């Protein structure tokens, strides 16, 4: 599309790399490297789904515990705010000495971040369930399991889904930092392009891929949200 | 655990702090880039946020901007600016960071000004204040806590992203981690990560205290034991 050739080089210092065509987007690059792109995309999707699912599985008991034990809510939220402040580069670097240059390093870091988002949203959702409703259900003889499945879960579902959507979209963007340990999904394209004489087509393909993946994931989750909360549509 | 021991050794060596390209040098570089980026974002985002929020228009733009910015990988933006005609180095990094700092500041300024009670605004107009005076003397103090939340989010994000800049030859404390990876030096990697994490946490704490200091009305303790209300989705932070 946009071709910025030799014009970008510093005056008086023309390198061979600057002379070569370096388009911002190149369809033939995408076609020729399709297998590589799909491999990275696959890794990206796996890491994202793994992180969000694991995060949700850990976050739900934590949120339930924090609601039940009131004094725990403050520390849980405070700690998660502190953890969320830690930059991703530092997070992956902390995990790296234990798990090495593997996808596990990236996954652990991603789970920690998604956990932080999910615990907050799950707890907000659970706390928004009116106490009278739970009281009434308990009075009607609902046990703790039925209370959770039939009262808490449906009422807190919008907040749960909002949390899942935020966690998924930000996880997609975060996976790219995994290039630090060589498992960054589409981030490999971005970083690879940077190292290969600033080859823009690779960088832009990786970036656009990430954004598209995030949008597709968000739309899919929005669809799931509509499916699992049919009552929300009645009024609209 | 051995790596943590090596990290402590690295951090305890005075030469690692004071030499050229040492921790102090990189820290100053890191903070300079971050401060310039946040200031640039403030100059751009605050007026726009005020204009949109106080007029009550442009909600769609703000929501879309804050959502889309979450989906764009920070590494991608840093790389894109580095390969653009700007060239790689501190300038490209600063611009990329400023671009990232705009959405949280803009969103929170918008939400803050949008949330000012219409009656209060009306009363101020009725007392003979001009539109500019209403913004400066009435709306701004009332919106300040939310604006500061946005600045805090943006600043922490910028400090965190500046660490990533080292991957694309941008400088800052991330260089310690990047060099550590290059030399397979676990101790140095951990030491760099500790420094970056500490800096991000310190930034957060410093800005919480600053927010407390500039908050109008009666002083409350800066770290309330319980949140008054859950974080709004619009004001939610983005991880980098």
Tab-separated table of C-alpha atoms in Angstrom:
chain	number	residue	atom	x	y	z
A	1	UNK	CA	0.000	0.000	0.000
A	2	UNK	CA	2.267	2.726	1.275
A	3	UNK	CA	5.775	2.354	0.009
A	4	UNK	CA	8.420	4.421	1.747
A	5	UNK	CA	11.625	3.463	0.020
A	6	UNK	CA	14.928	5.284	0.138
A	7	UNK	CA	13.197	8.429	1.410
A	8	UNK	CA	13.222	7.030	4.955
A	9	UNK	CA	16.978	6.632	5.203
A	10	UNK	CA	19.101	9.168	7.005
A	11	UNK	CA	20.595	11.740	4.617
A	12	UNK	CA	24.018	10.794	3.347
A	13	UNK	CA	23.831	7.240	4.649
A	14	UNK	CA	22.070	4.905	2.261
A	15	UNK	CA	22.049	1.270	3.272
A	16	UNK	CA	21.155	-1.641	1.055
A	17	UNK	CA	18.291	-2.417	3.432
A	18	UNK	CA	16.856	1.053	2.802
A	19	UNK	CA	17.075	0.597	-0.933
A	20	UNK	CA	15.082	-2.629	-0.853
A	21	UNK	CA	11.313	-2.272	-1.089
A	22	UNK	CA	9.804	-2.317	2.379
A	23	UNK	CA	6.028	-2.053	2.022
A	24	UNK	CA	3.758	-1.616	5.047
A	25	UNK	CA	1.591	-4.454	3.849
A	26	UNK	CA	2.340	-7.162	1.338
A	27	UNK	CA	-0.292	-9.696	0.286
A	28	UNK	CA	2.331	-11.992	-1.221
A	29	UNK	CA	4.129	-12.101	2.126
A	30	UNK	CA	0.942	-13.349	3.766
A	31	UNK	CA	0.415	-15.984	1.048
A	32	UNK	CA	4.018	-17.218	1.032
A	33	UNK	CA	4.291	-17.437	4.804
A	34	UNK	CA	0.780	-18.713	5.400
A	35	UNK	CA	1.934	-21.884	7.204
A	36	UNK	CA	4.134	-19.914	9.604
A	37	UNK	CA	1.386	-17.387	10.296
A	38	UNK	CA	-1.133	-20.138	11.032
A	39	UNK	CA	1.357	-21.859	13.362
A	40	UNK	CA	1.873	-18.655	15.353
A	41	UNK	CA	-1.855	-17.904	15.307
A	42	UNK	CA	-2.512	-21.396	16.668
A	43	UNK	CA	-0.054	-20.829	19.518
A	44	UNK	CA	-1.600	-17.413	20.184
A	45	UNK	CA	-5.124	-18.853	20.403
A	46	UNK	CA	-4.020	-21.779	22.590
A	47	UNK	CA	-2.204	-19.497	25.042
A	48	UNK	CA	-5.144	-17.083	25.223
A	49	UNK	CA	-7.777	-19.774	25.793
A	50	UNK	CA	-5.544	-21.608	28.263
A	51	UNK	CA	-4.859	-18.468	30.267
A	52	UNK	CA	-8.476	-17.299	30.436
A	53	UNK	CA	-9.900	-20.755	31.225
A	54	UNK	CA	-7.304	-21.475	33.919
A	55	UNK	CA	-7.746	-17.944	35.263
A	56	UNK	CA	-11.524	-18.395	35.476
A	57	UNK	CA	-11.186	-21.789	37.179
A	58	UNK	CA	-8.941	-20.290	39.862
A	59	UNK	CA	-10.763	-16.952	40.114
A	60	UNK	CA	-14.233	-18.342	40.841
A	61	UNK	CA	-13.362	-20.122	44.121
A	62	UNK	CA	-11.298	-17.101	45.166
A	63	UNK	CA	-14.184	-14.725	44.496
A	64	UNK	CA	-16.621	-16.998	46.337
A	65	UNK	CA	-14.231	-17.192	49.281
A	66	UNK	CA	-13.712	-13.407	49.309
A	67	UNK	CA	-17.469	-12.827	49.367
A	68	UNK	CA	-18.091	-15.366	52.126
A	69	UNK	CA	-15.260	-14.081	54.324
A	70	UNK	CA	-15.758	-10.346	54.294
A	71	UNK	CA	-12.382	-9.365	55.728
A	72	UNK	CA	-10.674	-11.243	52.883
A	73	UNK	CA	-12.213	-9.036	50.167
A	74	UNK	CA	-9.984	-6.044	50.932
A	75	UNK	CA	-6.661	-7.919	50.905
A	76	UNK	CA	-7.650	-9.951	47.806
A	77	UNK	CA	-8.497	-6.790	45.836
A	78	UNK	CA	-5.466	-4.910	47.166
A	79	UNK	CA	-3.093	-7.730	46.309
A	80	UNK	CA	-4.583	-8.120	42.826
A	81	UNK	CA	-4.166	-4.383	42.217
A	82	UNK	CA	-0.496	-4.648	43.219
A	83	UNK	CA	0.072	-7.715	41.026
A	84	UNK	CA	-1.595	-5.969	38.091
A	85	UNK	CA	0.907	-3.121	38.394
A	86	UNK	CA	3.871	-5.441	37.709
A	87	UNK	CA	4.934	-4.986	34.068
A	88	UNK	CA	4.585	-8.009	31.809
A	89	UNK	CA	8.290	-8.007	30.960
A	90	UNK	CA	9.117	-8.330	34.665
A	91	UNK	CA	6.402	-10.955	35.180
A	92	UNK	CA	7.723	-13.222	32.427
A	93	UNK	CA	11.281	-12.630	33.642
A	94	UNK	CA	10.295	-13.726	37.161
A	95	UNK	CA	8.772	-16.992	35.910
A	96	UNK	CA	11.547	-17.673	33.396
A	97	UNK	CA	14.202	-19.128	35.780
A	98	UNK	CA	11.739	-21.846	36.871
A	99	UNK	CA	10.166	-22.891	33.591
A	100	UNK	CA	12.763	-21.764	31.053
A	101	UNK	CA	12.179	-20.940	27.388
A	102	UNK	CA	8.828	-22.702	27.212
A	103	UNK	CA	5.235	-21.750	26.522
A	104	UNK	CA	4.541	-22.557	30.193
A	105	UNK	CA	6.440	-19.404	31.200
A	106	UNK	CA	4.131	-17.276	29.073
A	107	UNK	CA	1.051	-19.189	30.217
A	108	UNK	CA	1.820	-18.686	33.921
A	109	UNK	CA	2.325	-14.943	33.444
A	110	UNK	CA	-0.880	-14.642	31.417
A	111	UNK	CA	-2.891	-16.647	33.969
A	112	UNK	CA	-1.748	-14.306	36.737
A	113	UNK	CA	-2.954	-11.228	34.839
A	114	UNK	CA	-6.263	-12.762	33.715
A	115	UNK	CA	-6.777	-13.960	37.294
A	116	UNK	CA	-6.492	-10.385	38.547
A	117	UNK	CA	-9.137	-9.099	36.122
A	118	UNK	CA	-11.438	-12.079	36.663
A	119	UNK	CA	-11.351	-12.089	40.487
A	120	UNK	CA	-12.326	-8.410	40.536
A	121	UNK	CA	-15.196	-8.847	38.101
A	122	UNK	CA	-16.409	-12.125	39.635
A	123	UNK	CA	-16.406	-10.574	43.096
A	124	UNK	CA	-18.240	-7.463	41.840
A	125	UNK	CA	-20.823	-9.708	40.189
A	126	UNK	CA	-21.315	-11.869	43.265
A	127	UNK	CA	-21.580	-8.830	45.528
A	128	UNK	CA	-24.229	-7.336	43.268
A	129	UNK	CA	-26.595	-10.252	43.964
A	130	UNK	CA	-29.196	-8.737	46.336
A	131	UNK	CA	-28.957	-10.304	49.822
A	132	UNK	CA	-32.775	-10.468	50.110
A	133	UNK	CA	-32.935	-12.664	47.027
A	134	UNK	CA	-30.378	-15.079	48.463
A	135	UNK	CA	-32.207	-14.948	51.788
A	136	UNK	CA	-35.509	-15.743	50.091
A	137	UNK	CA	-33.977	-18.640	48.159
A	138	UNK	CA	-32.452	-20.016	51.329
A	139	UNK	CA	-35.859	-19.714	53.011
A	140	UNK	CA	-37.356	-21.748	50.151
A	141	UNK	CA	-34.936	-24.535	51.045
A	142	UNK	CA	-32.162	-23.974	48.479
A	143	UNK	CA	-28.885	-25.612	49.491
A	144	UNK	CA	-25.529	-23.905	48.841
A	145	UNK	CA	-24.998	-25.681	45.494
A	146	UNK	CA	-28.466	-24.897	44.148
A	147	UNK	CA	-28.171	-21.361	45.518
A	148	UNK	CA	-25.002	-20.858	43.475
A	149	UNK	CA	-26.256	-22.430	40.227
A	150	UNK	CA	-29.770	-21.034	40.195
A	151	UNK	CA	-29.470	-17.682	42.015
A	152	UNK	CA	-25.892	-16.383	42.171
A	153	UNK	CA	-24.673	-17.510	38.762
A	154	UNK	CA	-27.540	-16.164	36.621
A	155	UNK	CA	-27.633	-12.836	38.471
A	156	UNK	CA	-23.866	-12.362	38.401
A	157	UNK	CA	-23.496	-13.609	34.817
A	158	UNK	CA	-23.364	-10.173	33.102
A	159	UNK	CA	-20.452	-9.130	35.352
A	160	UNK	CA	-18.776	-12.528	34.823
A	161	UNK	CA	-19.035	-12.198	31.049
A	162	UNK	CA	-17.780	-8.599	31.111
A	163	UNK	CA	-14.755	-9.817	33.062
A	164	UNK	CA	-14.141	-12.679	30.630
A	165	UNK	CA	-14.295	-10.313	27.655
A	166	UNK	CA	-11.840	-7.815	29.150
A	167	UNK	CA	-9.516	-10.629	30.222
A	168	UNK	CA	-9.617	-12.263	26.776
A	169	UNK	CA	-8.956	-9.100	24.788
A	170	UNK	CA	-6.104	-7.956	26.994
A	171	UNK	CA	-4.630	-11.478	27.054
A	172	UNK	CA	-4.560	-11.538	23.234
A	173	UNK	CA	-2.544	-8.318	23.277
A	174	UNK	CA	-0.288	-9.584	26.077
A	175	UNK	CA	0.690	-12.880	24.442
A	176	UNK	CA	2.973	-10.895	22.100
A	177	UNK	CA	5.323	-10.059	24.988
A	178	UNK	CA	6.011	-13.804	25.128
A	179	UNK	CA	8.621	-13.248	22.369
A	180	UNK	CA	10.912	-12.646	25.334
A	181	UNK	CA	11.046	-16.425	25.803
A	182	UNK	CA	10.323	-17.312	22.170
A	183	UNK	CA	6.624	-18.138	22.586
A	184	UNK	CA	4.813	-14.955	21.680
A	185	UNK	CA	2.324	-16.261	19.102
A	186	UNK	CA	1.816	-13.516	16.535
A	187	UNK	CA	4.303	-11.454	18.529
A	188	UNK	CA	6.955	-13.654	16.914
A	189	UNK	CA	6.002	-12.113	13.554
A	190	UNK	CA	6.242	-8.592	14.970
A	191	UNK	CA	9.575	-9.167	16.656
A	192	UNK	CA	10.897	-11.290	13.785
A	193	UNK	CA	10.091	-8.513	11.332
A	194	UNK	CA	11.863	-6.008	13.541
A	195	UNK	CA	14.980	-8.137	13.655
A	196	UNK	CA	14.909	-8.919	9.917
A	197	UNK	CA	16.013	-5.452	8.838
A	198	UNK	CA	12.760	-3.826	10.026
A	199	UNK	CA	10.659	-5.810	7.561
A	200	UNK	CA	7.350	-3.958	7.832
A	201	UNK	CA	5.092	-6.513	6.125
A	202	UNK	CA	5.774	-9.056	8.890
A	203	UNK	CA	5.255	-6.486	11.664
A	204	UNK	CA	1.993	-5.174	10.240
A	205	UNK	CA	0.685	-8.693	9.541
A	206	UNK	CA	1.360	-9.683	13.165
A	207	UNK	CA	-0.234	-6.517	14.538
A	208	UNK	CA	-3.333	-6.698	12.381
A	209	UNK	CA	-3.640	-10.401	13.196
A	210	UNK	CA	-3.599	-9.648	16.928
A	211	UNK	CA	-6.217	-6.918	16.682
A	212	UNK	CA	-8.464	-9.054	14.473
A	213	UNK	CA	-8.098	-12.017	16.839
A	214	UNK	CA	-9.051	-9.807	19.789
A	215	UNK	CA	-12.096	-8.457	17.936
A	216	UNK	CA	-13.235	-11.935	16.847
A	217	UNK	CA	-12.832	-13.256	20.399
A	218	UNK	CA	-14.799	-10.311	21.777
A	219	UNK	CA	-17.625	-10.768	19.278
A	220	UNK	CA	-17.755	-14.517	20.011
A	221	UNK	CA	-17.963	-13.882	23.752
A	222	UNK	CA	-20.630	-11.237	23.179
A	223	UNK	CA	-22.583	-13.914	21.283
A	224	UNK	CA	-22.136	-16.372	24.153
A	225	UNK	CA	-23.297	-13.666	26.548
A	226	UNK	CA	-26.500	-13.223	24.530
A	227	UNK	CA	-27.074	-16.977	24.471
A	228	UNK	CA	-26.591	-17.535	28.190
A	229	UNK	CA	-28.592	-14.502	29.321
A	230	UNK	CA	-31.787	-14.862	27.268
A	231	UNK	CA	-33.753	-12.863	29.862
A	232	UNK	CA	-31.666	-9.755	29.157
A	233	UNK	CA	-33.166	-9.561	25.671
A	234	UNK	CA	-36.816	-9.689	26.737
A	235	UNK	CA	-37.038	-6.041	27.716
A	236	UNK	CA	-35.046	-4.699	24.806
B	1	UNK	CA	16.073	-19.708	44.217
B	2	UNK	CA	19.694	-19.576	43.083
B	3	UNK	CA	18.754	-16.952	40.481
B	4	UNK	CA	17.317	-14.740	43.215
B	5	UNK	CA	20.603	-14.992	45.087
B	6	UNK	CA	22.479	-13.950	41.955
B	7	UNK	CA	20.037	-11.078	41.522
B	8	UNK	CA	20.819	-9.826	45.024
B	9	UNK	CA	24.536	-10.037	44.265
B	10	UNK	CA	23.977	-8.031	41.077
B	11	UNK	CA	21.935	-5.402	42.917
B	12	UNK	CA	24.504	-5.157	45.711
B	13	UNK	CA	27.374	-4.331	43.368
B	14	UNK	CA	27.799	-0.530	43.456
B	15	UNK	CA	29.464	-0.546	40.041
B	16	UNK	CA	26.287	-1.968	38.486
B	17	UNK	CA	24.482	1.137	39.736
B	18	UNK	CA	26.914	3.924	39.004
B	19	UNK	CA	28.746	2.954	35.807
B	20	UNK	CA	27.750	4.367	32.423
B	21	UNK	CA	24.750	2.399	31.213
B	22	UNK	CA	24.293	1.185	34.789
B	23	UNK	CA	21.082	1.083	36.777
B	24	UNK	CA	21.048	4.801	37.694
B	25	UNK	CA	21.732	5.833	34.096
B	26	UNK	CA	18.953	3.560	32.798
B	27	UNK	CA	16.604	4.682	35.577
B	28	UNK	CA	17.011	8.336	34.601
B	29	UNK	CA	16.489	7.377	30.954
B	30	UNK	CA	13.401	5.345	31.872
B	31	UNK	CA	11.877	8.138	33.948
B	32	UNK	CA	12.664	10.852	31.389
B	33	UNK	CA	11.038	8.940	28.533
B	34	UNK	CA	8.026	8.103	30.725
B	35	UNK	CA	7.571	11.645	32.045
B	36	UNK	CA	7.763	13.229	28.588
B	37	UNK	CA	5.288	10.677	27.229
B	38	UNK	CA	2.771	11.240	30.047
B	39	UNK	CA	3.063	15.033	29.746
B	40	UNK	CA	2.543	14.861	25.987
B	41	UNK	CA	-0.511	12.658	26.498
B	42	UNK	CA	-1.864	15.084	29.127
B	43	UNK	CA	-1.504	18.020	26.736
B	44	UNK	CA	-3.460	16.132	24.065
B	45	UNK	CA	-6.021	14.169	26.080
B	46	UNK	CA	-7.144	16.546	28.825
B	47	UNK	CA	-8.448	19.368	26.593
B	48	UNK	CA	-10.235	16.890	24.327
B	49	UNK	CA	-11.681	15.063	27.334
B	50	UNK	CA	-12.872	18.350	28.835
B	51	UNK	CA	-14.406	19.509	25.562
B	52	UNK	CA	-16.251	16.228	24.973
B	53	UNK	CA	-17.220	15.603	28.597
B	54	UNK	CA	-18.449	19.050	29.397
B	55	UNK	CA	-20.430	19.222	26.170
B	56	UNK	CA	-21.755	15.705	26.813
B	57	UNK	CA	-20.960	14.550	23.298
B	58	UNK	CA	-18.657	11.978	21.750
B	59	UNK	CA	-19.453	9.098	24.074
B	60	UNK	CA	-19.163	6.599	21.234
B	61	UNK	CA	-15.713	7.831	20.232
B	62	UNK	CA	-14.382	7.573	23.781
B	63	UNK	CA	-15.788	4.072	24.350
B	64	UNK	CA	-14.463	2.766	21.029
B	65	UNK	CA	-11.049	4.337	21.632
B	66	UNK	CA	-10.712	2.839	25.097
B	67	UNK	CA	-11.829	-0.610	23.882
B	68	UNK	CA	-9.694	-0.722	20.746
B	69	UNK	CA	-6.608	0.461	22.618
B	70	UNK	CA	-6.899	-2.625	24.805
B	71	UNK	CA	-6.649	-4.906	21.768
B	72	UNK	CA	-3.545	-3.317	20.229
B	73	UNK	CA	-0.422	-5.054	21.537
B	74	UNK	CA	1.995	-2.579	23.092
B	75	UNK	CA	4.937	-4.386	21.545
B	76	UNK	CA	3.351	-3.901	18.118
B	77	UNK	CA	2.958	-0.152	18.549
B	78	UNK	CA	6.517	0.232	19.829
B	79	UNK	CA	7.786	-1.744	16.838
B	80	UNK	CA	5.606	0.103	14.334
B	81	UNK	CA	6.908	3.486	15.459
B	82	UNK	CA	10.449	2.171	15.436
B	83	UNK	CA	10.189	1.101	11.770
B	84	UNK	CA	8.320	4.240	10.680
B	85	UNK	CA	10.255	7.216	9.274
B	86	UNK	CA	10.723	8.413	12.896
B	87	UNK	CA	13.412	5.760	13.254
B	88	UNK	CA	14.123	3.656	16.335
B	89	UNK	CA	15.434	5.138	19.545
B	90	UNK	CA	14.138	7.330	22.357
B	91	UNK	CA	11.938	9.517	20.119
B	92	UNK	CA	9.935	6.652	18.631
B	93	UNK	CA	9.566	5.075	22.062
B	94	UNK	CA	8.316	8.315	23.606
B	95	UNK	CA	5.736	8.841	20.864
B	96	UNK	CA	4.499	5.239	21.128
B	97	UNK	CA	4.198	5.553	24.907
B	98	UNK	CA	2.333	8.855	24.599
B	99	UNK	CA	-0.129	7.231	22.192
B	100	UNK	CA	-0.739	4.541	24.805
B	101	UNK	CA	-1.226	7.056	27.601
B	102	UNK	CA	-3.929	9.008	25.743
B	103	UNK	CA	-6.922	6.586	26.022
B	104	UNK	CA	-6.951	6.183	29.843
B	105	UNK	CA	-6.506	9.922	30.440
B	106	UNK	CA	-9.079	10.847	27.809
B	107	UNK	CA	-11.628	8.288	29.035
B	108	UNK	CA	-11.329	9.294	32.676
B	109	UNK	CA	-11.359	13.029	31.943
B	110	UNK	CA	-14.462	12.481	29.833
B	111	UNK	CA	-16.164	10.378	32.512
B	112	UNK	CA	-15.184	12.867	35.217
B	113	UNK	CA	-16.553	15.913	33.411
B	114	UNK	CA	-19.591	13.971	32.223
B	115	UNK	CA	-20.377	13.050	35.818
B	116	UNK	CA	-20.568	16.629	37.091
B	117	UNK	CA	-24.079	17.224	38.379
B	118	UNK	CA	-26.087	19.254	35.854
B	119	UNK	CA	-27.691	21.215	38.694
B	120	UNK	CA	-24.279	22.262	40.014
B	121	UNK	CA	-23.294	23.457	36.542
B	122	UNK	CA	-26.609	25.271	36.205
B	123	UNK	CA	-26.177	26.951	39.601
B	124	UNK	CA	-22.671	28.110	38.687
B	125	UNK	CA	-23.977	29.599	35.447
B	126	UNK	CA	-26.785	31.247	37.390
B	127	UNK	CA	-24.252	32.862	39.709
B	128	UNK	CA	-22.806	34.610	36.669
B	129	UNK	CA	-19.776	32.430	35.934
B	130	UNK	CA	-18.742	32.275	32.295
B	131	UNK	CA	-18.374	28.921	30.538
B	132	UNK	CA	-14.605	28.992	30.999
B	133	UNK	CA	-14.986	29.853	34.674
B	134	UNK	CA	-17.466	27.015	35.184
B	135	UNK	CA	-14.960	24.572	33.697
B	136	UNK	CA	-12.009	25.890	35.705
B	137	UNK	CA	-13.617	26.611	39.070
B	138	UNK	CA	-16.488	24.148	39.275
B	139	UNK	CA	-16.186	21.214	36.904
B	140	UNK	CA	-12.422	20.717	37.084
B	141	UNK	CA	-12.214	20.373	40.893
B	142	UNK	CA	-15.184	18.008	40.876
B	143	UNK	CA	-13.755	15.882	38.057
B	144	UNK	CA	-10.225	15.930	39.430
B	145	UNK	CA	-10.310	12.601	41.334
B	146	UNK	CA	-11.353	10.719	38.180
B	147	UNK	CA	-8.913	12.651	35.995
B	148	UNK	CA	-6.147	11.697	38.420
B	149	UNK	CA	-7.213	8.042	38.269
B	150	UNK	CA	-6.736	8.230	34.522
B	151	UNK	CA	-3.334	9.867	34.893
B	152	UNK	CA	-2.326	7.188	37.381
B	153	UNK	CA	-3.429	4.371	35.093
B	154	UNK	CA	-1.635	5.989	32.174
B	155	UNK	CA	1.566	6.668	34.102
B	156	UNK	CA	1.854	3.126	35.475
B	157	UNK	CA	1.141	1.768	32.012
B	158	UNK	CA	3.789	4.003	30.474
B	159	UNK	CA	6.410	3.004	33.058
B	160	UNK	CA	5.568	-0.643	32.392
B	161	UNK	CA	5.651	-0.242	28.610
B	162	UNK	CA	8.925	1.664	28.724
B	163	UNK	CA	10.379	-1.599	30.060
B	164	UNK	CA	9.297	-3.302	26.831
B	165	UNK	CA	10.961	-0.626	24.738
B	166	UNK	CA	14.330	-2.262	25.366
B	167	UNK	CA	13.244	-5.152	23.136
B	168	UNK	CA	13.128	-2.730	20.195
B	169	UNK	CA	16.323	-0.886	21.132
B	170	UNK	CA	14.485	1.862	23.007
B	171	UNK	CA	16.470	2.077	26.244
B	172	UNK	CA	15.301	2.206	29.850
B	173	UNK	CA	15.415	-0.382	32.641
B	174	UNK	CA	14.191	-3.108	30.295
B	175	UNK	CA	17.732	-3.154	28.890
B	176	UNK	CA	18.921	-4.959	32.014
B	177	UNK	CA	16.447	-7.777	31.356
B	178	UNK	CA	17.146	-7.810	27.619
B	179	UNK	CA	20.912	-7.924	28.176
B	180	UNK	CA	20.424	-10.645	30.784
B	181	UNK	CA	18.557	-12.753	28.247
B	182	UNK	CA	21.304	-12.105	25.708
B	183	UNK	CA	23.990	-13.292	28.135
B	184	UNK	CA	21.910	-16.126	29.686
B	185	UNK	CA	22.433	-14.410	33.044
B	186	UNK	CA	19.438	-15.412	35.210
B	187	UNK	CA	20.556	-13.227	38.104
B	188	UNK	CA	20.624	-10.126	35.927
B	189	UNK	CA	17.218	-10.982	34.420
B	190	UNK	CA	15.654	-11.264	37.881
B	191	UNK	CA	17.445	-8.121	39.092
B	192	UNK	CA	16.090	-6.134	36.130
B	193	UNK	CA	12.606	-7.541	36.643
B	194	UNK	CA	12.723	-6.616	40.347
B	195	UNK	CA	13.761	-3.060	39.508
B	196	UNK	CA	11.034	-2.653	36.880
B	197	UNK	CA	8.332	-4.094	39.140
B	198	UNK	CA	9.474	-1.897	42.038
B	199	UNK	CA	9.458	1.203	39.837
B	200	UNK	CA	5.931	0.456	38.579
B	201	UNK	CA	4.656	-0.107	42.128
B	202	UNK	CA	6.396	3.065	43.370
B	203	UNK	CA	4.822	5.055	40.523
B	204	UNK	CA	1.411	3.756	41.526
B	205	UNK	CA	1.937	4.599	45.208
B	206	UNK	CA	3.384	8.058	44.436
B	207	UNK	CA	0.410	8.934	42.254
B	208	UNK	CA	-2.109	7.609	44.793
B	209	UNK	CA	-0.549	9.972	47.326
B	210	UNK	CA	-0.556	12.828	44.786
B	211	UNK	CA	-4.231	12.170	44.012
B	212	UNK	CA	-4.952	12.327	47.716
B	213	UNK	CA	-3.076	15.621	48.021
B	214	UNK	CA	-4.919	17.360	45.170
B	215	UNK	CA	-8.366	15.965	46.000
B	216	UNK	CA	-10.711	18.814	46.947
B	217	UNK	CA	-12.780	18.684	50.094
B	218	UNK	CA	-12.065	16.891	53.360
B	219	UNK	CA	-8.976	14.670	53.349
B	220	UNK	CA	-9.424	10.944	53.501
B	221	UNK	CA	-6.641	8.467	54.028
B	222	UNK	CA	-5.049	7.559	50.678
B	223	UNK	CA	-5.515	3.782	50.983
B	224	UNK	CA	-9.121	3.253	52.046
B	225	UNK	CA	-9.765	-0.108	53.735
B	226	UNK	CA	-12.703	-0.797	51.443
B	227	UNK	CA	-13.515	0.548	48.005
B	228	UNK	CA	-16.472	2.866	47.846
B	229	UNK	CA	-17.651	1.324	44.632
B	230	UNK	CA	-16.318	-1.267	42.217
B	231	UNK	CA	-14.077	-0.080	39.406
B	232	UNK	CA	-16.045	1.175	36.447
B	233	UNK	CA	-15.417	-0.638	33.174
B	234	UNK	CA	-14.649	2.696	31.490
B	235	UNK	CA	-11.938	3.436	34.023
B	236	UNK	CA	-10.490	-0.066	34.025
B	237	UNK	CA	-6.774	-0.319	33.493
B	238	UNK	CA	-5.072	-2.073	30.632
B	239	UNK	CA	-2.164	-4.411	31.115
B	240	UNK	CA	0.993	-3.969	29.065
